[in-house]
Amino acid sequence: MPEQTSPTAPDHNLLEHSASSYLRSARHQPVEWHPWGEEAFERAQKEDKPVLLDIGAVWCHWCHVMDRESYEDAEMARIINENFVAVKVDRDERPDVDARYQAAVQAISGQGGWPLTAFLTPDGRPYFGGTYFPREDRYGRPGFGRVLLTMAQVWRDRREEAMESAASVMAAIEHNESFSGRGGELSLALVDKIAGAMLSQFDARHGGFGSQPKFPHPAALDLLLEVAMNRDNEQARDAFLTTLEKMASGGVYDQLAGGFHRYSVDERWVVPHFEKMLYDNTELLRNYVHGFQSYVREDFKSIANHIMGWLDATMTDRGRGGFYASQDADINLEDDGDYFTWTLDEARAVLSPEELELASRYYDIGEIGDMHHNPAKNVLHVKVTREQVAAQLGISTEEFKRLLASARAKLQAERAQRPTPFIDRTLYTGWNAMAVTAYLEAGRVLRNPAAVSFALLTLRRLLAEAWSGADLLHHVIAYPEQQGGKAQQPIPGTLDDYAFTVHACLDGWFSSGRMEFYTAATVLADAMIAKFYDRTAGAFHDTADAGGNGALGALTTRRKPLQDSPTPAGNPTAAAALLRLETLSGTTRYREIAEDTLASFAGIVEHFGLYAGSYGLALERLLLDPVQVVIVGSGTEATRLEALAVARYGVNKSVMRVGPFRVAPGGIPHSLGEMLLNVPPPRGAEVWAMVCRGRTCLPPITDAEELLRALEESS
């Protein structure tokens, strides 16, 4: 959402020089906001005032509602400024802060979300909190003015009660965020238990898991695909395929431009919350690519290409590399997805009668639509098949495709004339690393060299601008240049940033054969271990140990992230990265740390079910022998062999293509080099393949059919 200026506040508050899009949107508010930092807490302690903490995001609708109702109101601002030190945090910029105070508010109120509103002691310990508070009493929630005055009065007159509450909440954070569950056995049976818990929530009618609201769960879907392929599990296969089909036909998917909205408010995937997040789309892109790999579904290939088309056109810095963070849902607070929705009259004004007849049937555009705020507004979604619509209209499939393409192009062109929801052009390190991995996978499987090239351009920018070249990785690659703000100081990378970047570097090496990416992966992995690994108790913390310095408020608590929400969890992601690196390097320490990390949660992880997808995938990688396919050579035949090798998804399978000149000491990773250099290349062949399972390699292969047989036997 664009920045809003309050006429009651001619002077900027302390967010004026912030780089974050969310913080800058509040810089004209009459509240005396501070960014997260020592200055705010020092002032709170000096003035003996509690801290009002607001955590939100630029894409968050109810954050904007609370801003307008309360934080832009002069009287509310007066109450806040007189009684509190106000701190505003961008949850995308500071996931470490958000995670801890979400846990705190969940302990207090039983629910979390954004905006997150918390009341803290001057040293940052929460004694009360909630999410959205309306300006006046409504929605069954107390008015914010009443809450503010009550919390100020508690601090003045019932301080001991507030301190006791803060102590108990901090203890709850420590307990809830430091998962520990050794004692379980690391086995494929544990993976099957996790998958079974997921399947118990599967909605066979509508796809997805549970009822409304419905969120995508990409790691869970990949785990179900892995179980389906390796165990021939029909229930897992059906859950994977049905969910991908139903999501792609729903309104949660942007039928015109491509890309998925954040979640659906209904169980049928029809009406979404309209914001679009980078991380949702990169992980769902991988799901559809993996579905195409495994089942040769052209519809999945089409969706994958459509997602990349939207990302390319809307969410990327094409010149320098980089993926933007998010697109807002709305233009303003009177809007509720109006950019993305259509009345029948709006569609009629754009389309020919033939196009309208087809589009209204296929996309379910009618006089009565889907949106509560405006029942005439329709969310485009697919209720019937193309073949059914073609039969209803008495036209051929080819004529249907022509009319649909024409209608979609006209609707998209008309939509482009509407004011566009705000795009946060911040480049976050971890999310960009996820995007690099997704584009490299998609580029190779879908034979799209442009996607591979852009991913490598982005990876080089990430390493150049967010990494010191040694042990320091920043959370942000770059902020939007046109905003002119600057971060107070570079924000340290979290475990997620390091782990996802190690994966991206390894994928960069697999795709390009360039050792610079492999070398970066090893250096970053060593730094990740040094900064985050708990050598005493096992597993990884989400932030580096501040050593008693610089840890403000609830950041003093240590977290060991296990559950996927909303992105893959840091510990299994780190473990998987180390397992991949060990296979290439032969460094047993990486495997030992990965195994210890997974063992740290083995006794409790089955209870996380739907939120343990990345753990299950990492455990599969640990327990199954790695399958490595090396294509040596260049040209069309090498490309053909590579295409065969990437078919069929398997979490433990890696495919790399290297030039003959790189098959030499120093040109490829050590462990891989030991295997390849011990096998003489086939005489007279310019292109060949090596298939290795574990530490055993088959003789070189030059024939495509022979390669297929070898892959089938190794899977």
Short mmCIF file of N, CA and C in Angstrom, two decimals, residues 387-538:
data_model
loop_
_atom_site.label_atom_id
_atom_site.label_comp_id
_atom_site.label_asym_id
_atom_site.label_seq_id
_atom_site.Cartn_x
_atom_site.Cartn_y
_atom_site.Cartn_z
N GLU A 387 -13.23 -28.83 -21.80
CA GLU A 387 -14.00 -29.69 -22.68
C GLU A 387 -15.50 -29.51 -22.45
N GLN A 388 -15.89 -29.33 -21.17
CA GLN A 388 -17.31 -29.15 -20.86
C GLN A 388 -17.84 -27.84 -21.43
N VAL A 389 -17.05 -26.77 -21.28
CA VAL A 389 -17.48 -25.47 -21.81
C VAL A 389 -17.55 -25.52 -23.33
N ALA A 390 -16.55 -26.13 -23.95
CA ALA A 390 -16.56 -26.23 -25.41
C ALA A 390 -17.80 -26.98 -25.89
N ALA A 391 -18.16 -28.06 -25.19
CA ALA A 391 -19.35 -28.83 -25.56
C ALA A 391 -20.62 -28.01 -25.36
N GLN A 392 -20.69 -27.26 -24.26
CA GLN A 392 -21.86 -26.42 -24.00
C GLN A 392 -22.05 -25.38 -25.10
N LEU A 393 -20.93 -24.84 -25.60
CA LEU A 393 -21.00 -23.79 -26.62
C LEU A 393 -21.01 -24.36 -28.03
N GLY A 394 -20.80 -25.66 -28.17
CA GLY A 394 -20.79 -26.28 -29.49
C GLY A 394 -19.61 -25.85 -30.35
N ILE A 395 -18.45 -25.68 -29.72
CA ILE A 395 -17.25 -25.27 -30.46
C ILE A 395 -16.16 -26.30 -30.26
N SER A 396 -15.15 -26.25 -31.10
CA SER A 396 -14.03 -27.18 -31.00
C SER A 396 -13.09 -26.76 -29.87
N THR A 397 -12.25 -27.70 -29.48
CA THR A 397 -11.27 -27.40 -28.45
C THR A 397 -10.33 -26.29 -28.91
N GLU A 398 -9.96 -26.32 -30.17
CA GLU A 398 -9.06 -25.29 -30.69
C GLU A 398 -9.72 -23.92 -30.67
N GLU A 399 -11.02 -23.86 -31.01
CA GLU A 399 -11.73 -22.59 -30.96
C GLU A 399 -11.86 -22.11 -29.52
N PHE A 400 -12.09 -23.04 -28.61
CA PHE A 400 -12.13 -22.67 -27.19
C PHE A 400 -10.81 -22.02 -26.77
N LYS A 401 -9.68 -22.64 -27.10
CA LYS A 401 -8.37 -22.11 -26.72
C LYS A 401 -8.17 -20.71 -27.29
N ARG A 402 -8.60 -20.52 -28.55
CA ARG A 402 -8.42 -19.21 -29.18
C ARG A 402 -9.24 -18.14 -28.47
N LEU A 403 -10.51 -18.45 -28.21
CA LEU A 403 -11.37 -17.47 -27.55
C LEU A 403 -10.91 -17.19 -26.12
N LEU A 404 -10.49 -18.24 -25.41
CA LEU A 404 -10.03 -18.04 -24.03
C LEU A 404 -8.78 -17.18 -24.00
N ALA A 405 -7.83 -17.45 -24.89
CA ALA A 405 -6.61 -16.65 -24.92
C ALA A 405 -6.92 -15.20 -25.23
N SER A 406 -7.86 -14.96 -26.14
CA SER A 406 -8.24 -13.59 -26.49
C SER A 406 -8.93 -12.91 -25.32
N ALA A 407 -9.86 -13.62 -24.66
CA ALA A 407 -10.57 -13.04 -23.52
C ALA A 407 -9.61 -12.73 -22.38
N ARG A 408 -8.72 -13.67 -22.10
CA ARG A 408 -7.78 -13.45 -21.00
C ARG A 408 -6.87 -12.26 -21.29
N ALA A 409 -6.40 -12.15 -22.51
CA ALA A 409 -5.51 -11.03 -22.86
C ALA A 409 -6.24 -9.70 -22.70
N LYS A 410 -7.52 -9.64 -23.12
CA LYS A 410 -8.27 -8.39 -23.00
C LYS A 410 -8.54 -8.03 -21.53
N LEU A 411 -8.91 -9.04 -20.74
CA LEU A 411 -9.16 -8.78 -19.32
C LEU A 411 -7.88 -8.34 -18.62
N GLN A 412 -6.78 -8.97 -18.96
CA GLN A 412 -5.51 -8.60 -18.32
C GLN A 412 -5.08 -7.19 -18.73
N ALA A 413 -5.27 -6.85 -20.00
CA ALA A 413 -4.91 -5.50 -20.46
C ALA A 413 -5.78 -4.45 -19.77
N GLU A 414 -7.06 -4.74 -19.62
CA GLU A 414 -7.95 -3.80 -18.93
C GLU A 414 -7.56 -3.68 -17.46
N ARG A 415 -7.24 -4.80 -16.84
CA ARG A 415 -6.84 -4.76 -15.43
C ARG A 415 -5.58 -3.95 -15.24
N ALA A 416 -4.68 -3.99 -16.20
CA ALA A 416 -3.43 -3.25 -16.10
C ALA A 416 -3.66 -1.74 -16.07
N GLN A 417 -4.84 -1.30 -16.51
CA GLN A 417 -5.14 0.13 -16.46
C GLN A 417 -5.60 0.58 -15.08
N ARG A 418 -5.93 -0.37 -14.22
CA ARG A 418 -6.36 -0.03 -12.87
C ARG A 418 -5.14 0.33 -12.02
N PRO A 419 -5.33 1.12 -10.97
CA PRO A 419 -4.21 1.36 -10.05
C PRO A 419 -3.68 0.04 -9.50
N THR A 420 -2.38 -0.15 -9.54
CA THR A 420 -1.78 -1.42 -9.18
C THR A 420 -1.45 -1.46 -7.69
N PRO A 421 -1.80 -2.54 -7.00
CA PRO A 421 -1.42 -2.66 -5.58
C PRO A 421 0.09 -2.54 -5.41
N PHE A 422 0.47 -1.99 -4.28
CA PHE A 422 1.86 -1.67 -3.98
C PHE A 422 2.73 -2.92 -4.00
N ILE A 423 3.90 -2.80 -4.59
CA ILE A 423 4.89 -3.87 -4.61
C ILE A 423 6.07 -3.46 -3.73
N ASP A 424 6.37 -4.29 -2.75
CA ASP A 424 7.53 -4.05 -1.89
C ASP A 424 8.76 -4.58 -2.61
N ARG A 425 9.61 -3.68 -3.07
CA ARG A 425 10.76 -4.06 -3.88
C ARG A 425 12.02 -4.35 -3.03
N THR A 426 11.81 -4.62 -1.75
CA THR A 426 12.92 -5.06 -0.92
C THR A 426 13.38 -6.44 -1.37
N LEU A 427 14.68 -6.65 -1.39
CA LEU A 427 15.25 -7.95 -1.75
C LEU A 427 15.75 -8.62 -0.48
N TYR A 428 14.98 -9.59 0.02
CA TYR A 428 15.37 -10.33 1.22
C TYR A 428 16.24 -11.52 0.83
N THR A 429 17.29 -11.74 1.60
CA THR A 429 18.29 -12.74 1.25
C THR A 429 17.70 -14.14 1.18
N GLY A 430 17.06 -14.60 2.26
CA GLY A 430 16.54 -15.96 2.29
C GLY A 430 15.50 -16.20 1.22
N TRP A 431 14.59 -15.24 1.04
CA TRP A 431 13.54 -15.41 0.03
C TRP A 431 14.13 -15.41 -1.38
N ASN A 432 15.15 -14.60 -1.61
CA ASN A 432 15.80 -14.62 -2.92
C ASN A 432 16.53 -15.93 -3.15
N ALA A 433 17.14 -16.47 -2.10
CA ALA A 433 17.80 -17.77 -2.25
C ALA A 433 16.78 -18.85 -2.59
N MET A 434 15.60 -18.80 -1.96
CA MET A 434 14.54 -19.74 -2.30
C MET A 434 14.13 -19.59 -3.76
N ALA A 435 14.04 -18.35 -4.22
CA ALA A 435 13.66 -18.09 -5.61
C ALA A 435 14.72 -18.60 -6.57
N VAL A 436 15.99 -18.44 -6.21
CA VAL A 436 17.07 -18.96 -7.06
C VAL A 436 16.93 -20.47 -7.22
N THR A 437 16.74 -21.17 -6.12
CA THR A 437 16.57 -22.62 -6.19
C THR A 437 15.38 -23.00 -7.06
N ALA A 438 14.25 -22.31 -6.88
CA ALA A 438 13.04 -22.63 -7.65
C ALA A 438 13.26 -22.39 -9.14
N TYR A 439 13.88 -21.28 -9.49
CA TYR A 439 14.10 -20.96 -10.90
C TYR A 439 15.10 -21.91 -11.54
N LEU A 440 16.12 -22.30 -10.78
CA LEU A 440 17.09 -23.24 -11.34
C LEU A 440 16.44 -24.59 -11.59
N GLU A 441 15.61 -25.05 -10.65
CA GLU A 441 14.90 -26.31 -10.87
C GLU A 441 13.96 -26.21 -12.06
N ALA A 442 13.17 -25.14 -12.08
CA ALA A 442 12.20 -24.97 -13.17
C ALA A 442 12.90 -24.83 -14.51
N GLY A 443 13.98 -24.06 -14.53
CA GLY A 443 14.69 -23.84 -15.78
C GLY A 443 15.22 -25.13 -16.37
N ARG A 444 15.73 -25.99 -15.52
CA ARG A 444 16.30 -27.25 -16.02
C ARG A 444 15.20 -28.22 -16.44
N VAL A 445 14.15 -28.35 -15.63
CA VAL A 445 13.10 -29.32 -15.94
C VAL A 445 12.27 -28.87 -17.14
N LEU A 446 11.97 -27.58 -17.22
CA LEU A 446 11.09 -27.06 -18.27
C LEU A 446 11.87 -26.59 -19.49
N ARG A 447 13.18 -26.80 -19.48
CA ARG A 447 14.05 -26.43 -20.60
C ARG A 447 13.93 -24.93 -20.89
N ASN A 448 14.13 -24.13 -19.86
CA ASN A 448 14.00 -22.68 -19.95
C ASN A 448 15.33 -22.05 -19.55
N PRO A 449 16.26 -21.89 -20.48
CA PRO A 449 17.58 -21.34 -20.13
C PRO A 449 17.52 -19.92 -19.60
N ALA A 450 16.49 -19.14 -19.97
CA ALA A 450 16.38 -17.77 -19.47
C ALA A 450 16.15 -17.76 -17.97
N ALA A 451 15.38 -18.74 -17.47
CA ALA A 451 15.14 -18.82 -16.03
C ALA A 451 16.44 -19.15 -15.30
N VAL A 452 17.23 -20.05 -15.86
CA VAL A 452 18.51 -20.39 -15.24
C VAL A 452 19.43 -19.17 -15.23
N SER A 453 19.48 -18.46 -16.33
CA SER A 453 20.36 -17.28 -16.41
C SER A 453 19.97 -16.23 -15.38
N PHE A 454 18.65 -15.97 -15.25
CA PHE A 454 18.23 -14.95 -14.28
C PHE A 454 18.50 -15.40 -12.86
N ALA A 455 18.32 -16.68 -12.59
CA ALA A 455 18.61 -17.18 -11.24
C ALA A 455 20.09 -17.00 -10.91
N LEU A 456 20.95 -17.29 -11.83
CA LEU A 456 22.39 -17.14 -11.58
C LEU A 456 22.76 -15.67 -11.43
N LEU A 457 22.11 -14.79 -12.21
CA LEU A 457 22.33 -13.35 -12.05
C LEU A 457 21.94 -12.91 -10.64
N THR A 458 20.79 -13.40 -10.17
CA THR A 458 20.33 -13.06 -8.82
C THR A 458 21.28 -13.60 -7.77
N LEU A 459 21.73 -14.83 -7.95
CA LEU A 459 22.63 -15.43 -6.97
C LEU A 459 23.94 -14.65 -6.89
N ARG A 460 24.45 -14.22 -8.00
CA ARG A 460 25.69 -13.43 -7.98
C ARG A 460 25.46 -12.10 -7.26
N ARG A 461 24.29 -11.48 -7.47
CA ARG A 461 24.01 -10.23 -6.76
C ARG A 461 23.89 -10.47 -5.26
N LEU A 462 23.22 -11.54 -4.89
CA LEU A 462 23.09 -11.88 -3.47
C LEU A 462 24.47 -12.01 -2.83
N LEU A 463 25.34 -12.77 -3.46
CA LEU A 463 26.67 -13.01 -2.88
C LEU A 463 27.51 -11.73 -2.89
N ALA A 464 27.29 -10.87 -3.86
CA ALA A 464 28.09 -9.64 -3.95
C ALA A 464 27.62 -8.58 -2.95
N GLU A 465 26.31 -8.51 -2.69
CA GLU A 465 25.78 -7.40 -1.91
C GLU A 465 25.35 -7.77 -0.49
N ALA A 466 25.07 -9.05 -0.23
CA ALA A 466 24.61 -9.43 1.10
C ALA A 466 25.64 -10.24 1.88
N TRP A 467 26.71 -10.64 1.23
CA TRP A 467 27.69 -11.54 1.86
C TRP A 467 29.04 -10.86 1.92
N SER A 468 29.72 -11.05 3.05
CA SER A 468 31.05 -10.46 3.23
C SER A 468 32.13 -11.24 2.48
N GLY A 469 31.79 -12.44 2.03
CA GLY A 469 32.78 -13.33 1.44
C GLY A 469 33.38 -14.28 2.45
N ALA A 470 33.00 -14.10 3.72
CA ALA A 470 33.52 -14.97 4.78
C ALA A 470 32.35 -15.43 5.64
N ASP A 471 32.20 -14.86 6.85
CA ASP A 471 31.21 -15.39 7.78
C ASP A 471 29.97 -14.53 7.94
N LEU A 472 29.89 -13.36 7.33
CA LEU A 472 28.77 -12.46 7.55
C LEU A 472 27.83 -12.45 6.36
N LEU A 473 26.58 -12.78 6.62
CA LEU A 473 25.53 -12.71 5.62
C LEU A 473 24.43 -11.83 6.17
N HIS A 474 23.98 -10.85 5.40
CA HIS A 474 22.94 -9.94 5.85
C HIS A 474 21.56 -10.45 5.45
N HIS A 475 20.56 -10.01 6.19
CA HIS A 475 19.18 -10.43 5.95
C HIS A 475 18.59 -9.76 4.72
N VAL A 476 19.10 -8.60 4.36
CA VAL A 476 18.57 -7.83 3.23
C VAL A 476 19.67 -7.63 2.20
N ILE A 477 19.37 -7.96 0.95
CA ILE A 477 20.31 -7.68 -0.13
C ILE A 477 20.27 -6.20 -0.46
N ALA A 478 19.06 -5.68 -0.67
CA ALA A 478 18.91 -4.27 -1.04
C ALA A 478 17.49 -3.82 -0.73
N TYR A 479 17.38 -2.54 -0.36
CA TYR A 479 16.08 -1.90 -0.19
C TYR A 479 15.71 -1.16 -1.47
N PRO A 480 14.43 -0.82 -1.62
CA PRO A 480 14.04 -0.06 -2.81
C PRO A 480 14.80 1.26 -2.88
N GLU A 481 15.48 1.48 -3.99
CA GLU A 481 16.34 2.65 -4.09
C GLU A 481 15.55 3.95 -4.08
N GLN A 482 14.33 3.93 -4.66
CA GLN A 482 13.58 5.17 -4.78
C GLN A 482 13.07 5.67 -3.43
N GLN A 483 13.08 4.82 -2.40
CA GLN A 483 12.57 5.26 -1.10
C GLN A 483 13.55 6.17 -0.38
N GLY A 484 14.80 5.99 -0.61
CA GLY A 484 15.79 6.89 -0.02
C GLY A 484 16.13 6.64 1.42
N GLY A 485 15.45 5.70 2.08
CA GLY A 485 15.76 5.41 3.46
C GLY A 485 16.97 4.50 3.60
N LYS A 486 17.49 4.42 4.79
CA LYS A 486 18.62 3.54 5.05
C LYS A 486 18.37 2.76 6.33
N ALA A 487 18.81 1.52 6.33
CA ALA A 487 18.71 0.73 7.56
C ALA A 487 19.62 1.35 8.61
N GLN A 488 19.20 1.25 9.87
CA GLN A 488 20.03 1.79 10.94
C GLN A 488 21.41 1.16 10.88
N GLN A 489 21.46 -0.11 10.66
CA GLN A 489 22.69 -0.85 10.43
C GLN A 489 22.30 -2.15 9.76
N PRO A 490 23.20 -2.79 9.04
CA PRO A 490 22.82 -4.03 8.36
C PRO A 490 22.24 -5.03 9.34
N ILE A 491 21.15 -5.66 8.95
CA ILE A 491 20.47 -6.62 9.81
C ILE A 491 21.13 -7.98 9.61
N PRO A 492 21.61 -8.59 10.69
CA PRO A 492 22.31 -9.88 10.53
C PRO A 492 21.39 -10.95 9.95
N GLY A 493 21.97 -11.80 9.13
CA GLY A 493 21.22 -12.90 8.58
C GLY A 493 20.81 -13.89 9.66
N THR A 494 19.66 -14.50 9.48
CA THR A 494 19.17 -15.53 10.38
C THR A 494 19.63 -16.90 9.87
N LEU A 495 19.32 -17.93 10.65
CA LEU A 495 19.61 -19.29 10.20
C LEU A 495 18.98 -19.56 8.84
N ASP A 496 17.74 -19.11 8.64
CA ASP A 496 17.08 -19.31 7.36
C ASP A 496 17.89 -18.72 6.22
N ASP A 497 18.38 -17.50 6.40
CA ASP A 497 19.15 -16.84 5.34
C ASP A 497 20.36 -17.68 4.96
N TYR A 498 21.09 -18.15 5.95
CA TYR A 498 22.29 -18.95 5.67
C TYR A 498 21.90 -20.27 5.01
N ALA A 499 20.92 -20.97 5.57
CA ALA A 499 20.58 -22.31 5.06
C ALA A 499 20.04 -22.25 3.64
N PHE A 500 19.13 -21.32 3.37
CA PHE A 500 18.59 -21.22 2.01
C PHE A 500 19.67 -20.80 1.02
N THR A 501 20.61 -19.97 1.47
CA THR A 501 21.67 -19.53 0.55
C THR A 501 22.64 -20.67 0.25
N VAL A 502 22.91 -21.53 1.24
CA VAL A 502 23.74 -22.71 0.95
C VAL A 502 23.06 -23.56 -0.12
N HIS A 503 21.77 -23.78 0.02
CA HIS A 503 21.04 -24.54 -1.00
C HIS A 503 21.14 -23.86 -2.37
N ALA A 504 20.94 -22.56 -2.39
CA ALA A 504 20.98 -21.84 -3.67
C ALA A 504 22.35 -21.95 -4.32
N CYS A 505 23.41 -21.86 -3.52
CA CYS A 505 24.76 -21.98 -4.07
C CYS A 505 25.01 -23.38 -4.63
N LEU A 506 24.55 -24.40 -3.93
CA LEU A 506 24.69 -25.76 -4.45
C LEU A 506 23.91 -25.93 -5.74
N ASP A 507 22.69 -25.38 -5.79
CA ASP A 507 21.91 -25.47 -7.02
C ASP A 507 22.58 -24.68 -8.13
N GLY A 508 23.20 -23.56 -7.77
CA GLY A 508 23.95 -22.80 -8.77
C GLY A 508 25.09 -23.61 -9.36
N TRP A 509 25.76 -24.38 -8.49
CA TRP A 509 26.84 -25.23 -9.00
C TRP A 509 26.29 -26.35 -9.88
N PHE A 510 25.21 -27.01 -9.45
CA PHE A 510 24.63 -28.07 -10.26
C PHE A 510 24.23 -27.56 -11.64
N SER A 511 23.71 -26.34 -11.70
CA SER A 511 23.21 -25.81 -12.97
C SER A 511 24.31 -25.27 -13.88
N SER A 512 25.37 -24.72 -13.28
CA SER A 512 26.39 -24.04 -14.09
C SER A 512 27.73 -24.76 -14.12
N GLY A 513 27.99 -25.60 -13.12
CA GLY A 513 29.30 -26.24 -13.02
C GLY A 513 30.40 -25.31 -12.56
N ARG A 514 30.05 -24.11 -12.12
CA ARG A 514 31.06 -23.13 -11.72
C ARG A 514 31.39 -23.32 -10.23
N MET A 515 32.68 -23.53 -9.97
CA MET A 515 33.12 -23.85 -8.62
C MET A 515 32.97 -22.68 -7.66
N GLU A 516 32.81 -21.47 -8.16
CA GLU A 516 32.64 -20.31 -7.27
C GLU A 516 31.42 -20.51 -6.38
N PHE A 517 30.37 -21.14 -6.92
CA PHE A 517 29.15 -21.35 -6.14
C PHE A 517 29.34 -22.47 -5.12
N TYR A 518 30.01 -23.51 -5.51
CA TYR A 518 30.28 -24.60 -4.57
C TYR A 518 31.16 -24.10 -3.42
N THR A 519 32.18 -23.31 -3.75
CA THR A 519 33.06 -22.77 -2.71
C THR A 519 32.28 -21.88 -1.75
N ALA A 520 31.38 -21.04 -2.30
CA ALA A 520 30.56 -20.18 -1.44
C ALA A 520 29.68 -21.03 -0.52
N ALA A 521 29.16 -22.14 -1.05
CA ALA A 521 28.31 -23.01 -0.22
C ALA A 521 29.08 -23.56 0.97
N THR A 522 30.31 -23.98 0.76
CA THR A 522 31.10 -24.54 1.86
C THR A 522 31.45 -23.48 2.90
N VAL A 523 31.83 -22.30 2.43
CA VAL A 523 32.19 -21.23 3.38
C VAL A 523 30.97 -20.82 4.20
N LEU A 524 29.82 -20.68 3.53
CA LEU A 524 28.60 -20.29 4.25
C LEU A 524 28.14 -21.38 5.19
N ALA A 525 28.28 -22.63 4.80
CA ALA A 525 27.89 -23.73 5.69
C ALA A 525 28.75 -23.73 6.95
N ASP A 526 30.04 -23.52 6.79
CA ASP A 526 30.92 -23.47 7.97
C ASP A 526 30.56 -22.30 8.87
N ALA A 527 30.23 -21.16 8.26
CA ALA A 527 29.81 -20.00 9.05
C ALA A 527 28.49 -20.28 9.76
N MET A 528 27.57 -20.95 9.09
CA MET A 528 26.28 -21.31 9.69
C MET A 528 26.48 -22.18 10.92
N ILE A 529 27.36 -23.15 10.81
CA ILE A 529 27.64 -24.03 11.95
C ILE A 529 28.26 -23.23 13.09
N ALA A 530 29.21 -22.38 12.77
CA ALA A 530 29.91 -21.61 13.80
C ALA A 530 28.97 -20.65 14.53
N LYS A 531 28.02 -20.06 13.81
CA LYS A 531 27.18 -19.03 14.40
C LYS A 531 25.93 -19.58 15.09
N PHE A 532 25.36 -20.65 14.56
CA PHE A 532 24.03 -21.05 14.99
C PHE A 532 23.96 -22.42 15.65
N TYR A 533 24.94 -23.27 15.44
CA TYR A 533 24.83 -24.65 15.93
C TYR A 533 25.11 -24.72 17.42
N ASP A 534 24.23 -25.42 18.12
CA ASP A 534 24.38 -25.63 19.56
C ASP A 534 25.19 -26.91 19.76
N ARG A 535 26.47 -26.75 20.02
CA ARG A 535 27.36 -27.91 20.13
C ARG A 535 27.09 -28.74 21.39
N THR A 536 26.43 -28.13 22.36
CA THR A 536 26.15 -28.85 23.60
C THR A 536 24.86 -29.66 23.52
N ALA A 537 23.79 -29.01 23.12
CA ALA A 537 22.48 -29.67 23.12
C ALA A 537 22.04 -30.14 21.75
N GLY A 538 22.74 -29.70 20.69
CA GLY A 538 22.37 -30.10 19.35
C GLY A 538 21.39 -29.14 18.70
#
